[in-house]
CSV table of C-alpha atoms and ligand atoms in Angstrom, one decimal:
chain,number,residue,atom,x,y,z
A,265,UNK,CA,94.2,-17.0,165.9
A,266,UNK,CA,92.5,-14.4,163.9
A,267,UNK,CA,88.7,-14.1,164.9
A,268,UNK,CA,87.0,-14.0,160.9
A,269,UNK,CA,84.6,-11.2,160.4
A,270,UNK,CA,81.7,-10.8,158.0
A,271,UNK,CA,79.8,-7.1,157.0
A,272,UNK,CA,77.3,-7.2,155.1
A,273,UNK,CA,77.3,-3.2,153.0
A,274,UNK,CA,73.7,-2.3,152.0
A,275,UNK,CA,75.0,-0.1,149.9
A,276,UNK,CA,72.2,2.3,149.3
A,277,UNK,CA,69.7,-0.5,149.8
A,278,UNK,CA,66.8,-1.0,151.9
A,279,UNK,CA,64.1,1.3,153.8
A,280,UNK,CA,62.7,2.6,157.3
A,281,UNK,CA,60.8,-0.9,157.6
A,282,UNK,CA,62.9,-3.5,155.7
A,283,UNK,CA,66.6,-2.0,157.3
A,284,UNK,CA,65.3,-2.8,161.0
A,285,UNK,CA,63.8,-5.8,159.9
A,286,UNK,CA,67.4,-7.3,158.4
A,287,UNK,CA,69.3,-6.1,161.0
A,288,UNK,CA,67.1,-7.9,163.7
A,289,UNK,CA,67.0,-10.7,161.7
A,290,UNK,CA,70.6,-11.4,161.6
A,291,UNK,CA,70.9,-10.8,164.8
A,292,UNK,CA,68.4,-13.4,165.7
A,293,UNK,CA,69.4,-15.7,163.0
A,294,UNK,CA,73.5,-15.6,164.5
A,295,UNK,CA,72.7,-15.2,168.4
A,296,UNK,CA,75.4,-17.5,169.9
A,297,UNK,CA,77.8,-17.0,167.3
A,298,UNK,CA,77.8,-13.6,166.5
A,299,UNK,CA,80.5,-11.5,168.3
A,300,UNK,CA,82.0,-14.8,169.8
A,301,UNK,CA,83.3,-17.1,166.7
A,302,UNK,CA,83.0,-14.7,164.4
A,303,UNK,CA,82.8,-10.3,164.3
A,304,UNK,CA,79.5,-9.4,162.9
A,305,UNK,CA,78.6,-5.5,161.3
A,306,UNK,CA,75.8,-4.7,159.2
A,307,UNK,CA,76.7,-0.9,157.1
A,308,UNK,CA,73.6,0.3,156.4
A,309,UNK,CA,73.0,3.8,154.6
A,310,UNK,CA,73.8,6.7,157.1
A,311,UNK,CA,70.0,7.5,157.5
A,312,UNK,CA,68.9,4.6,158.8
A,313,UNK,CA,72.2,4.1,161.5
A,314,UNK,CA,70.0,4.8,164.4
A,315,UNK,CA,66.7,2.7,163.1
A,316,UNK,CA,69.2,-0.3,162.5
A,317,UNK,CA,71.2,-0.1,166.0
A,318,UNK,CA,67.8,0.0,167.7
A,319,UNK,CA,67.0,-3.4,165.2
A,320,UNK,CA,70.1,-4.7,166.5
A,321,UNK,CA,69.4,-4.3,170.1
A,322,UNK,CA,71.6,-5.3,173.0
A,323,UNK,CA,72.4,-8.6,170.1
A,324,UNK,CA,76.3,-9.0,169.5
A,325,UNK,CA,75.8,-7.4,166.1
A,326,UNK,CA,77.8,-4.3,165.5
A,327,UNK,CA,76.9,-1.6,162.7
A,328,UNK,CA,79.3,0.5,160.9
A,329,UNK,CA,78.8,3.5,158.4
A,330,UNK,CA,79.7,3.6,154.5
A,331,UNK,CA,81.5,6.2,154.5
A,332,UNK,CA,82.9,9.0,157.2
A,333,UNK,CA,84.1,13.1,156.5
A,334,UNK,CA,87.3,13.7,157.8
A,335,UNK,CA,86.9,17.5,159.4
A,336,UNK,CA,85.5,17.4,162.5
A,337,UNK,CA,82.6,19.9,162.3
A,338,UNK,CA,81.7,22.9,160.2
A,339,UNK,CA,80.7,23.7,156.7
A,340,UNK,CA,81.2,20.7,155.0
A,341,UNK,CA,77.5,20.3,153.2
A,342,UNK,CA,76.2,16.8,152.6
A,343,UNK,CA,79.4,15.7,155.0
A,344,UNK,CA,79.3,13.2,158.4
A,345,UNK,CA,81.8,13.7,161.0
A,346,UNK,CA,83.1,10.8,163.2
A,347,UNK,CA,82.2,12.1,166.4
A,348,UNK,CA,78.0,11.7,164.3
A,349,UNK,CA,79.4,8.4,163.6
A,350,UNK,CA,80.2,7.7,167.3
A,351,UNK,CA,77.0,9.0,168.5
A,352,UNK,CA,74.6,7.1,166.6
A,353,UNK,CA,76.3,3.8,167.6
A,354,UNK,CA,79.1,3.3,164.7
A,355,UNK,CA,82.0,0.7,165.4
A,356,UNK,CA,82.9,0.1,161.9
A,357,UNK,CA,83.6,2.9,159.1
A,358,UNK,CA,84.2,1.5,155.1
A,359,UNK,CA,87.2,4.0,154.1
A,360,UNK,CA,87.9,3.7,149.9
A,361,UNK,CA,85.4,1.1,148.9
A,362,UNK,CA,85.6,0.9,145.2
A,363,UNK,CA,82.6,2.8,144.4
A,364,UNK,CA,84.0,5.7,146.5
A,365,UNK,CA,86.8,5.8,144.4
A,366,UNK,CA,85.8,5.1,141.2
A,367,UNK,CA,82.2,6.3,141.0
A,368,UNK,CA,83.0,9.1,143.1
A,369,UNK,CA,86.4,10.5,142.6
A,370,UNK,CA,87.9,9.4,145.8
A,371,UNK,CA,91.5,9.4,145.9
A,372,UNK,CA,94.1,7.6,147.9
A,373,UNK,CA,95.0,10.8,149.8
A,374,UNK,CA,91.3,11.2,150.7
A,375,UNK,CA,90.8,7.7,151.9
A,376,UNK,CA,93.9,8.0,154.2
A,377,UNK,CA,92.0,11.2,155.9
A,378,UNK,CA,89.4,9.2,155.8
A,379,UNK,CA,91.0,6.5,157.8
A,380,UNK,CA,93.2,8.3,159.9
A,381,UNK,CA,89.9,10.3,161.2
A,382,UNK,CA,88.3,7.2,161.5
A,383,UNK,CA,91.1,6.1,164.2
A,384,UNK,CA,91.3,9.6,165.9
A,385,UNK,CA,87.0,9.5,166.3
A,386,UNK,CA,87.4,5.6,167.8
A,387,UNK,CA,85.9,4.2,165.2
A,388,UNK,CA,87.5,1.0,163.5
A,389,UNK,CA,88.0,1.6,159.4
A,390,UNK,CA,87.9,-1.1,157.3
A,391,UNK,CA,90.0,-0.3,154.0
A,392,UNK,CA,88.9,-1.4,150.8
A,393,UNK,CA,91.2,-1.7,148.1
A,394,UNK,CA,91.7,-4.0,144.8
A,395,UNK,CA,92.5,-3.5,141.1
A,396,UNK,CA,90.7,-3.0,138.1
A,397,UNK,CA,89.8,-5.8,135.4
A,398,UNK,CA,92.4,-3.7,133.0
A,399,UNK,CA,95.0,-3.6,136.0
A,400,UNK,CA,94.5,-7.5,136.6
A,401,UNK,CA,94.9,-8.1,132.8
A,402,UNK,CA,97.7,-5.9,132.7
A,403,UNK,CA,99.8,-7.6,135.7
A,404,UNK,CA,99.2,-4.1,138.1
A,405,UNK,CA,97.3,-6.2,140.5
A,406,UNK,CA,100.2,-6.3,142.9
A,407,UNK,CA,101.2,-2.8,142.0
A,408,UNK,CA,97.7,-0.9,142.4
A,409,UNK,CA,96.9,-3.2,145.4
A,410,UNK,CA,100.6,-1.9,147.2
A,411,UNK,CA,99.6,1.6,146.4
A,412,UNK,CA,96.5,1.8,147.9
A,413,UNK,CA,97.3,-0.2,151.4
A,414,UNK,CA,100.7,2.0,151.8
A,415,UNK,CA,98.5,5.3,150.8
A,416,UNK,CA,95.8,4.5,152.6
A,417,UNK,CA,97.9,3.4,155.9
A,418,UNK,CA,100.3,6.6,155.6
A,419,UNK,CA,100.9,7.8,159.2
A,420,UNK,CA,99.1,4.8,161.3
A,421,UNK,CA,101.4,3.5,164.1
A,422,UNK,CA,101.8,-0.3,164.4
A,423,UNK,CA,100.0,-0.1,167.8
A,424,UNK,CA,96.9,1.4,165.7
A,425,UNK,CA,96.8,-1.0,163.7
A,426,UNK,CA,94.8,-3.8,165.7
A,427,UNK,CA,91.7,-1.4,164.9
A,428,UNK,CA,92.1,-1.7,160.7
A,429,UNK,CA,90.9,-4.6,158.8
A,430,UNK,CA,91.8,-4.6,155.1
A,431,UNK,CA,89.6,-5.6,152.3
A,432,UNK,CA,90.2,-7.2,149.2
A,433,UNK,CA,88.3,-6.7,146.6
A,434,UNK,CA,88.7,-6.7,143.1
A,435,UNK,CA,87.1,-4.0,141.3
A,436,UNK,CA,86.1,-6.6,138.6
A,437,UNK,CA,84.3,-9.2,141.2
A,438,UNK,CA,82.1,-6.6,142.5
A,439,UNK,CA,78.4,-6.8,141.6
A,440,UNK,CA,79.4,-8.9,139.0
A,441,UNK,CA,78.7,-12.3,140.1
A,442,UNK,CA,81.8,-13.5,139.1
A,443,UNK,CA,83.6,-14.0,141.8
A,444,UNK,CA,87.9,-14.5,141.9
A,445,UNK,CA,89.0,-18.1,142.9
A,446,UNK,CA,89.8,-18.9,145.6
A,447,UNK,CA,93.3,-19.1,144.8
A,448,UNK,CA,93.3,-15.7,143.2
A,449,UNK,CA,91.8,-14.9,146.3
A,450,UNK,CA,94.4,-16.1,148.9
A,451,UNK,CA,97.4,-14.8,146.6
A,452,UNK,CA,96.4,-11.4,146.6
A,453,UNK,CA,95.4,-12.0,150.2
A,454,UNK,CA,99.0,-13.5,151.5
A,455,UNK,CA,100.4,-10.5,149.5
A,456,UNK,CA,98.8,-8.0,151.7
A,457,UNK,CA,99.9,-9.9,154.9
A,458,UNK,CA,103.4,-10.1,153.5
A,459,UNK,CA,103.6,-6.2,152.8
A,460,UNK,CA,102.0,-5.6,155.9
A,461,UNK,CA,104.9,-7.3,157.3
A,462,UNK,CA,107.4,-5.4,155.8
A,463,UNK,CA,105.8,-1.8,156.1
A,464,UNK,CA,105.1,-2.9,160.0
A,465,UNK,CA,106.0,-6.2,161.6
A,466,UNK,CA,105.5,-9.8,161.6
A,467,UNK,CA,103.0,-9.3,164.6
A,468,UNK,CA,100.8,-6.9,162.7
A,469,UNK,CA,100.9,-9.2,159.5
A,470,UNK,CA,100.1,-12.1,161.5
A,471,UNK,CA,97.1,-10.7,163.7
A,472,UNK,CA,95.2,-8.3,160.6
A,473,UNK,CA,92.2,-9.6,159.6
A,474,UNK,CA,92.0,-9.5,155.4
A,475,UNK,CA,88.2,-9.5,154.2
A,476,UNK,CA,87.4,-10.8,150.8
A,477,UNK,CA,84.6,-8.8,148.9
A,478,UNK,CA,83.6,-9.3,145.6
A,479,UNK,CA,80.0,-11.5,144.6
A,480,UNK,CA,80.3,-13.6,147.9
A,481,UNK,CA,77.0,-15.7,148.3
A,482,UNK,CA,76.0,-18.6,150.0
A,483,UNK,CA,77.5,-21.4,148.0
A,484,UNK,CA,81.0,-19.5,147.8
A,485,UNK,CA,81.7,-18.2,151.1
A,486,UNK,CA,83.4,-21.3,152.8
A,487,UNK,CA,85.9,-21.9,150.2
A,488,UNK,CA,87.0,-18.6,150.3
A,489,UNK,CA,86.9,-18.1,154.0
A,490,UNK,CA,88.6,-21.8,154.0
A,491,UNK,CA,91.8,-20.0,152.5
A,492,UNK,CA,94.7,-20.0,154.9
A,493,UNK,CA,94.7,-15.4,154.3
A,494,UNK,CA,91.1,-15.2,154.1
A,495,UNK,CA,90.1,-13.8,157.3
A,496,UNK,CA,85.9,-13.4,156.3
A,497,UNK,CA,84.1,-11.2,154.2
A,498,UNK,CA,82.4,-7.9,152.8
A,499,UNK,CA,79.2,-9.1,151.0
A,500,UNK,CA,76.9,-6.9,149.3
A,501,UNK,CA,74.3,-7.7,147.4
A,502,UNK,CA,74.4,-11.1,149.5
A,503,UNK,CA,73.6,-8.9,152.9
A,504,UNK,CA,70.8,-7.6,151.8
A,505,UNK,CA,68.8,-11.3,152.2
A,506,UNK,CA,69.1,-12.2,156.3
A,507,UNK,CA,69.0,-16.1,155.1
A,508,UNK,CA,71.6,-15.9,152.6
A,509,UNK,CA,73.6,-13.3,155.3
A,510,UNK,CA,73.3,-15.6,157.9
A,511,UNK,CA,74.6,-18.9,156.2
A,512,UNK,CA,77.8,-16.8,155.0
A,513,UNK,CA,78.4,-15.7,158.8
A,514,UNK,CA,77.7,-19.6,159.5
A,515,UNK,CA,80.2,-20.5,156.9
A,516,UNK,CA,83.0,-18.2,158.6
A,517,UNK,CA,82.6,-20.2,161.8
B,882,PGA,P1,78.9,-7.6,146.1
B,882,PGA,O1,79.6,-6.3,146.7
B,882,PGA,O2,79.0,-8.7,147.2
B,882,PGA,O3,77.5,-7.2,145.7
B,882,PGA,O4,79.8,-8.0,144.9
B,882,PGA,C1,80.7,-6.4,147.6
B,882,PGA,C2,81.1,-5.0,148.0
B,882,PGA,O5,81.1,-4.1,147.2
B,882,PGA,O6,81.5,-4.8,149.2
């Protein structure tokens, strides 16, 4: 059975005060579920890391970082290495979330350093992938979305593998509030499992968790998470409220 898991991306949300104040209140608000029925991370902005793992305290709540460099030290201006990651408390890295790549230029090649970094530092990636409203119209989904998990996973082991969750989430869903179906949702989803199987093994397909990201609230999450490939979610916008983060971890469960 796949354990669901839920991350809430601030994006770059929040403050000094309000970050802590989130964090702890998620913790509080999923104390005896959190960690046992269903992962919890919060991904606040990479200055606040430290404030925020203090806020979450010796709760089950893990934290993970936005984004990650993939040299280990030196001069790489503006840049964060995994071993900073590591040190401040990271367990979870974002590697090619769709702003990355299509605000910021990343490309596939650079989210698999990205990623493979992210394995080499110990920290777990979560890769982000999903298609753009012209791809979807145009019938790329499956195509774009193939491209991206083989890029992205080039040269990571089946044995690796247990430490990457995938995330789905369609480019046009994001920030949007309009949200795919759930049947959109799960046949993008059982896609993914099934090319997972076929670039690795049925074990690997079977045991991934697949996130779903894309305008997840409160009154949407269940559904979605009910879907037989639908292992939890990335919410954004949604984190950013503990009460409306909360009952989406609570749906998951
Ligand atoms: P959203 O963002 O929930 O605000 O649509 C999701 C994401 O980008 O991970």
């Amino acid at each position: 059975m796949r354990k669901p898991f839920v991350a809430g991306n601030w994006k770059m949300n929040m403050d000094s005060q309000t970050g802590p104040a989130l964090a702890q209140g998620v913790a509080e608000g999923t104390s005896g579920v959190a960690g046992d029925s269903v992962t919890v991370a919060v991904i606040p902005p990479f200055v606040y890391l430290p404030v925020v793992q203090a806020a979450v305290g010796s709760s089950k709540v893990a934290v993970g970082a936005q984004d990650i460099y993939f040299e280990e030290k030196g001069a790489f201006t503006g840049e964060i290495s995994p071993a900073m990651l590591k040190d401040v408390g990271c367990t979870y890295v974002l590697c090619g979330h769709s702003e990355r790549r299509h605000v910021l230029g990343e490309t596939d090649e650079i989210v698999n350093k990205k990623l493979l970094a992210s394995l080499a530092g110990e920290l777990l990636p979560i890769l982000c992938v999903g298609e753009l409203l012209e791809e979807r119209d145009a019938g790329q989904t499956e195509q774009v979305v193939e491209r991206q998990i083989r890029a992205g996973l080039a040269g990571v082991d089946a044995a690796k593998m247990a430490q990457v969750t995938i995330a789905y989430e369609p480019v046009w869903a994001i920030g949007t509030g309009r949200t795919a179906t759930r049947e959109q949702a799960q046949e993008v989803h059982a896609f993914i499992r099934k090319l997972l199987g076929e670039i690795y093994d049925a074990s690997v397909a079977a045991e991934i968790r697949i996130q779903y990201g894309g305008s997840v609230k409160p009154d949407n999450a269940k559904e979605l998470m009910n879907e037989p490939d639908v292992d939890g979610c990335l919410v954004g916008g949604a984190s950013l409220k503990v009460d409306d983060f909360v009952a989406i971890i609570k749906a998951a469960v």
